[in-house]
mmCIF file of C-alpha atoms in Angstrom:
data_model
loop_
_atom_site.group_PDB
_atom_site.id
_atom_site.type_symbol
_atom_site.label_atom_id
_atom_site.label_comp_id
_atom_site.label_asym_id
_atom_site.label_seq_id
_atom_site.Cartn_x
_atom_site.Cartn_y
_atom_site.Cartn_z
ATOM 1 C CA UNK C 1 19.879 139.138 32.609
ATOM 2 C CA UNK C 2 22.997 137.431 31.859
ATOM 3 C CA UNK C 3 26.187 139.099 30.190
ATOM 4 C CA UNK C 4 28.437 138.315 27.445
ATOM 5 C CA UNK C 5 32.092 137.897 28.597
ATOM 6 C CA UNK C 6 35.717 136.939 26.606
ATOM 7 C CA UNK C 7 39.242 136.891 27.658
ATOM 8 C CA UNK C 8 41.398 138.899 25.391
ATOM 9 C CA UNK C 9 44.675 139.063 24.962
ATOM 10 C CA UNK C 10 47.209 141.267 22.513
ATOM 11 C CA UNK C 11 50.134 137.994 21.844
ATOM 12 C CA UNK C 12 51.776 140.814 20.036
ATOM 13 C CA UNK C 13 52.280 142.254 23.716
ATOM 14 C CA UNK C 14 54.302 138.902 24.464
ATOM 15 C CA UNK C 15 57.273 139.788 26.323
ATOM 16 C CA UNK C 16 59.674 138.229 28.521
ATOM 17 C CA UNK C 17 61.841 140.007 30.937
ATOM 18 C CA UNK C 18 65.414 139.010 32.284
ATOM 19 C CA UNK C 19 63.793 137.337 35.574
ATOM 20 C CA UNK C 20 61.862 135.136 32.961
ATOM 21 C CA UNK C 21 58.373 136.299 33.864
ATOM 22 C CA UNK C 22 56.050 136.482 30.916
ATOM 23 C CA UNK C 23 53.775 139.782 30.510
ATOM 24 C CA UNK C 24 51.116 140.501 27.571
ATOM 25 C CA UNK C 25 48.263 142.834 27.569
ATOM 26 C CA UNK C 26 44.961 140.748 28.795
ATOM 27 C CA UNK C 27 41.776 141.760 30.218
ATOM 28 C CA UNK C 28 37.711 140.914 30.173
ATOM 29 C CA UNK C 29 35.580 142.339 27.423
ATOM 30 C CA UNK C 30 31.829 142.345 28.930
ATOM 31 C CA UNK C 31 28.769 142.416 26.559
ATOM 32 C CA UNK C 32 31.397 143.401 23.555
ATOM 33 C CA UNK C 33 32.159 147.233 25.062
ATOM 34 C CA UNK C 34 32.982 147.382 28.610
ATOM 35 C CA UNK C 35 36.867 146.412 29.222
ATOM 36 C CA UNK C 36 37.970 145.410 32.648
ATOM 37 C CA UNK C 37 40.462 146.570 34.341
ATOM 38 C CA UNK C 38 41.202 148.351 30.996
ATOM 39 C CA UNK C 39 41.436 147.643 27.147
ATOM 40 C CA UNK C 40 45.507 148.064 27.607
ATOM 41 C CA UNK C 41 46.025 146.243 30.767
ATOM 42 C CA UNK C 42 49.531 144.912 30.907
ATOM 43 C CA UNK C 43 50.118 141.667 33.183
ATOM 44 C CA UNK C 44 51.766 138.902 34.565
ATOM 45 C CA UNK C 45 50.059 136.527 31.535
ATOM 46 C CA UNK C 46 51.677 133.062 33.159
ATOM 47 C CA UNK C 47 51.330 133.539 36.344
ATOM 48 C CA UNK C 48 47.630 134.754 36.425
ATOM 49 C CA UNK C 49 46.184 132.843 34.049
ATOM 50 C CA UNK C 50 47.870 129.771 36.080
ATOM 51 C CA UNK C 51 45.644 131.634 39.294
ATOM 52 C CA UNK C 52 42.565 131.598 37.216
ATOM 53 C CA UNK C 53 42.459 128.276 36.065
ATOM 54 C CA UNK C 54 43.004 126.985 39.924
ATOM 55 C CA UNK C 55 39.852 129.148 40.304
ATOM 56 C CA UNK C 56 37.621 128.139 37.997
ATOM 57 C CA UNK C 57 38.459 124.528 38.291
ATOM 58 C CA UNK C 58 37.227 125.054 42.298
ATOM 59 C CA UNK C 59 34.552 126.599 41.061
ATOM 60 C CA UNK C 60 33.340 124.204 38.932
ATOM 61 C CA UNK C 61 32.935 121.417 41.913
ATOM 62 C CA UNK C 62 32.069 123.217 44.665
ATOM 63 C CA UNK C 63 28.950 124.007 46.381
ATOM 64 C CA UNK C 64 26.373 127.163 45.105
ATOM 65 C CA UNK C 65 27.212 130.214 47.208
ATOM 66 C CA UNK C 66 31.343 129.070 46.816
ATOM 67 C CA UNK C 67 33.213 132.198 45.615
ATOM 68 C CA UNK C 68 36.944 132.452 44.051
ATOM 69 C CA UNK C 69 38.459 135.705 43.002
ATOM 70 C CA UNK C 70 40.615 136.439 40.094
ATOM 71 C CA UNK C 71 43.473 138.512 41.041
ATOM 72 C CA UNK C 72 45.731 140.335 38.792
ATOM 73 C CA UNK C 73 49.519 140.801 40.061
ATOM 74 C CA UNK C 74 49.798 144.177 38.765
ATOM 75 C CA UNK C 75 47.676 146.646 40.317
ATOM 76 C CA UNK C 76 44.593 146.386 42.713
ATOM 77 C CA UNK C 77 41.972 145.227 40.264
ATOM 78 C CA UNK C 78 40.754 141.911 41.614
ATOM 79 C CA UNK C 79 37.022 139.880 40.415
ATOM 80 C CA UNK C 80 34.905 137.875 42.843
ATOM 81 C CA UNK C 81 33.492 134.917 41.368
ATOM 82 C CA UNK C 82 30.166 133.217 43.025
ATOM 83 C CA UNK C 83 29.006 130.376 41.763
ATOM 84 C CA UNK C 84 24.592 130.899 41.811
ATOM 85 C CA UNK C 85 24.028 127.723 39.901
ATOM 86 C CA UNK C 86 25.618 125.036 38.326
ATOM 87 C CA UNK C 87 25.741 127.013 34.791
ATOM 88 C CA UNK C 88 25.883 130.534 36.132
ATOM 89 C CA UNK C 89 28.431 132.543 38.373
ATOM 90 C CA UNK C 90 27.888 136.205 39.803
ATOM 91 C CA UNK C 91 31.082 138.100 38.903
ATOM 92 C CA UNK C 92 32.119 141.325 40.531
ATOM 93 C CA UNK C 93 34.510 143.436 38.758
ATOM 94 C CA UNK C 94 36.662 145.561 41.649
ATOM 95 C CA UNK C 95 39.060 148.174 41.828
ATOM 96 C CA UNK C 96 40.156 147.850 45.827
ATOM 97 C CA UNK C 97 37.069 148.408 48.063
ATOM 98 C CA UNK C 98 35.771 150.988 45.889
ATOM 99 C CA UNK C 99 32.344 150.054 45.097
ATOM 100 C CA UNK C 100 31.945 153.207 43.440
ATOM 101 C CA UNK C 101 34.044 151.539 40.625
ATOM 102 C CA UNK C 102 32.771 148.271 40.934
ATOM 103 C CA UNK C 103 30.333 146.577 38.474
ATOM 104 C CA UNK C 104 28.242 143.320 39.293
ATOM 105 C CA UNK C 105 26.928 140.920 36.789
ATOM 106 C CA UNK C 106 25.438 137.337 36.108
ATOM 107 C CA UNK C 107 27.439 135.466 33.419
ATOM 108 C CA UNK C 108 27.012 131.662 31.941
ATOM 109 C CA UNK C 109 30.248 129.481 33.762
ATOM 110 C CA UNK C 110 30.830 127.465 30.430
ATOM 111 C CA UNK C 111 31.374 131.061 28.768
ATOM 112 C CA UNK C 112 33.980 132.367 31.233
ATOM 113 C CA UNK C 113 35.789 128.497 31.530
ATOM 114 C CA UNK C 114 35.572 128.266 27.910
ATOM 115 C CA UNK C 115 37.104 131.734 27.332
ATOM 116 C CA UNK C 116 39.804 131.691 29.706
ATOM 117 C CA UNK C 117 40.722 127.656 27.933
ATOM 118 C CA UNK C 118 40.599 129.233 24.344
ATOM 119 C CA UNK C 119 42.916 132.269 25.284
ATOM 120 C CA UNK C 120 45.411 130.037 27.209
ATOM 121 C CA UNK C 121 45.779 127.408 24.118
ATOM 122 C CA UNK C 122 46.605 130.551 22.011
ATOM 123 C CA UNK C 123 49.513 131.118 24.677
ATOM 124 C CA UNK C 124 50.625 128.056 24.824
ATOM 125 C CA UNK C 125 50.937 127.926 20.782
ATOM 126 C CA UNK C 126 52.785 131.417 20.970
ATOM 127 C CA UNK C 127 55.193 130.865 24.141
ATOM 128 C CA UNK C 128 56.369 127.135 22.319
ATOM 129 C CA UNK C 129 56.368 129.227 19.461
ATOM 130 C CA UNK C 130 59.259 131.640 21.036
ATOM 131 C CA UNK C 131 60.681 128.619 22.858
ATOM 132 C CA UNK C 132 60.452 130.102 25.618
ATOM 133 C CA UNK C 133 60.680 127.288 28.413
ATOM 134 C CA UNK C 134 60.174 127.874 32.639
ATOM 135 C CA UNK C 135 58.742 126.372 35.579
ATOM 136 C CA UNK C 136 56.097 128.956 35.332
ATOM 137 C CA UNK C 137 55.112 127.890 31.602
ATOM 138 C CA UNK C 138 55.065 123.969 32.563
ATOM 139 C CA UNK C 139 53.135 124.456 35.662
ATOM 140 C CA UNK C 140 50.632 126.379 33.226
ATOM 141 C CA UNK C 141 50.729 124.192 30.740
ATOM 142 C CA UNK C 142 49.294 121.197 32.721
ATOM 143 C CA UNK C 143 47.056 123.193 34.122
ATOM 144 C CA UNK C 144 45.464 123.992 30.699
ATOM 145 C CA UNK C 145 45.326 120.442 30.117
ATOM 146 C CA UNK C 146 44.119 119.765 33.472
ATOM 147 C CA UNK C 147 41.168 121.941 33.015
ATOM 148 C CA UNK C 148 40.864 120.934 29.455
ATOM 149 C CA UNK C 149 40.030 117.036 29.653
ATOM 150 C CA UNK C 150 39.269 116.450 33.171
ATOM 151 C CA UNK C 151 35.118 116.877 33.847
ATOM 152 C CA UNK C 152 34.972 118.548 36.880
ATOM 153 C CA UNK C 153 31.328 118.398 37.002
ATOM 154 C CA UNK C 154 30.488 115.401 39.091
ATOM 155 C CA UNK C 155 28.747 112.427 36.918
ATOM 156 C CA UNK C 156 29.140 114.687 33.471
ATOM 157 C CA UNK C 157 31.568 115.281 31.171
ATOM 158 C CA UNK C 158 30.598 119.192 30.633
#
């Protein structure tokens, strides 16, 4: 069975601190209820969403079995990404080794890529919106792009 899952994030969260790093609630809604790591998660928004598109865009040409993991700066929560097919990817959900705490599920690629590209355009709107300009911010921006019009998948432009 595969699971519904978005990328929310609260842009009324937005902040930037004095050393210039961007933070903003974000986390994973799965099949509309479950929240991961939590519905108020507060995080580095820049810099991981910068992590997960470097992810996802190995993900998307490597070989089946290949897994990437998102990490999130603040806190142990981390999520192991295994690509099963070329549309699907196994995700487990992990607080530290805890397995206790730890949910597994099978989720459509083009649904989590899509996600994570439709919350970051909504950033990018919002931080030129504050004018808020770093290295961080451009790095992230042309990574957005980068994942955005290149077609990763070899010989398709999916």
């Amino acid at each position: 069975m595969e699971h519904h899952i978005s990328l929310n994030v609260d842009l009324d969260s937005l902040e930037i601190n004095r050393s210039n790093n961007i933070t903003c609630t974000i986390y994973f809604i799965i099949d509309y209820h479950r929240y991961f790591p939590s519905e108020g998660w507060d995080d580095f928004l820049v810099i991981i969403l910068s992590w997960w598109i470097k992810s996802i865009r190995g993900l998307d040409i490597s070989r089946l079995g290949t897994t990437y993991k998102l990490d999130f700066m603040d806190g142990p929560p981390e999520i192991f990404v295994k690509k099963i097919s070329e549309d699907q990817v196994e995700m487990n959900f992990r607080f530290e080794d805890n397995l206790e705490d730890s949910f597994k599920g099978r989720f459509l690629f083009k649904e989590l890529k899509d996600s994570v590209l439709s919350v970051s355009k909504k950033v990018i709107r919002e931080l030129d919106r504050n004018q808020w300009i770093t290295e961080d911010i451009d790095e992230f921006k042309a990574l957005v792009l980068s994942l955005e019009r290149y077609p990763f998948k070899r010989g398709t432009n999916k």
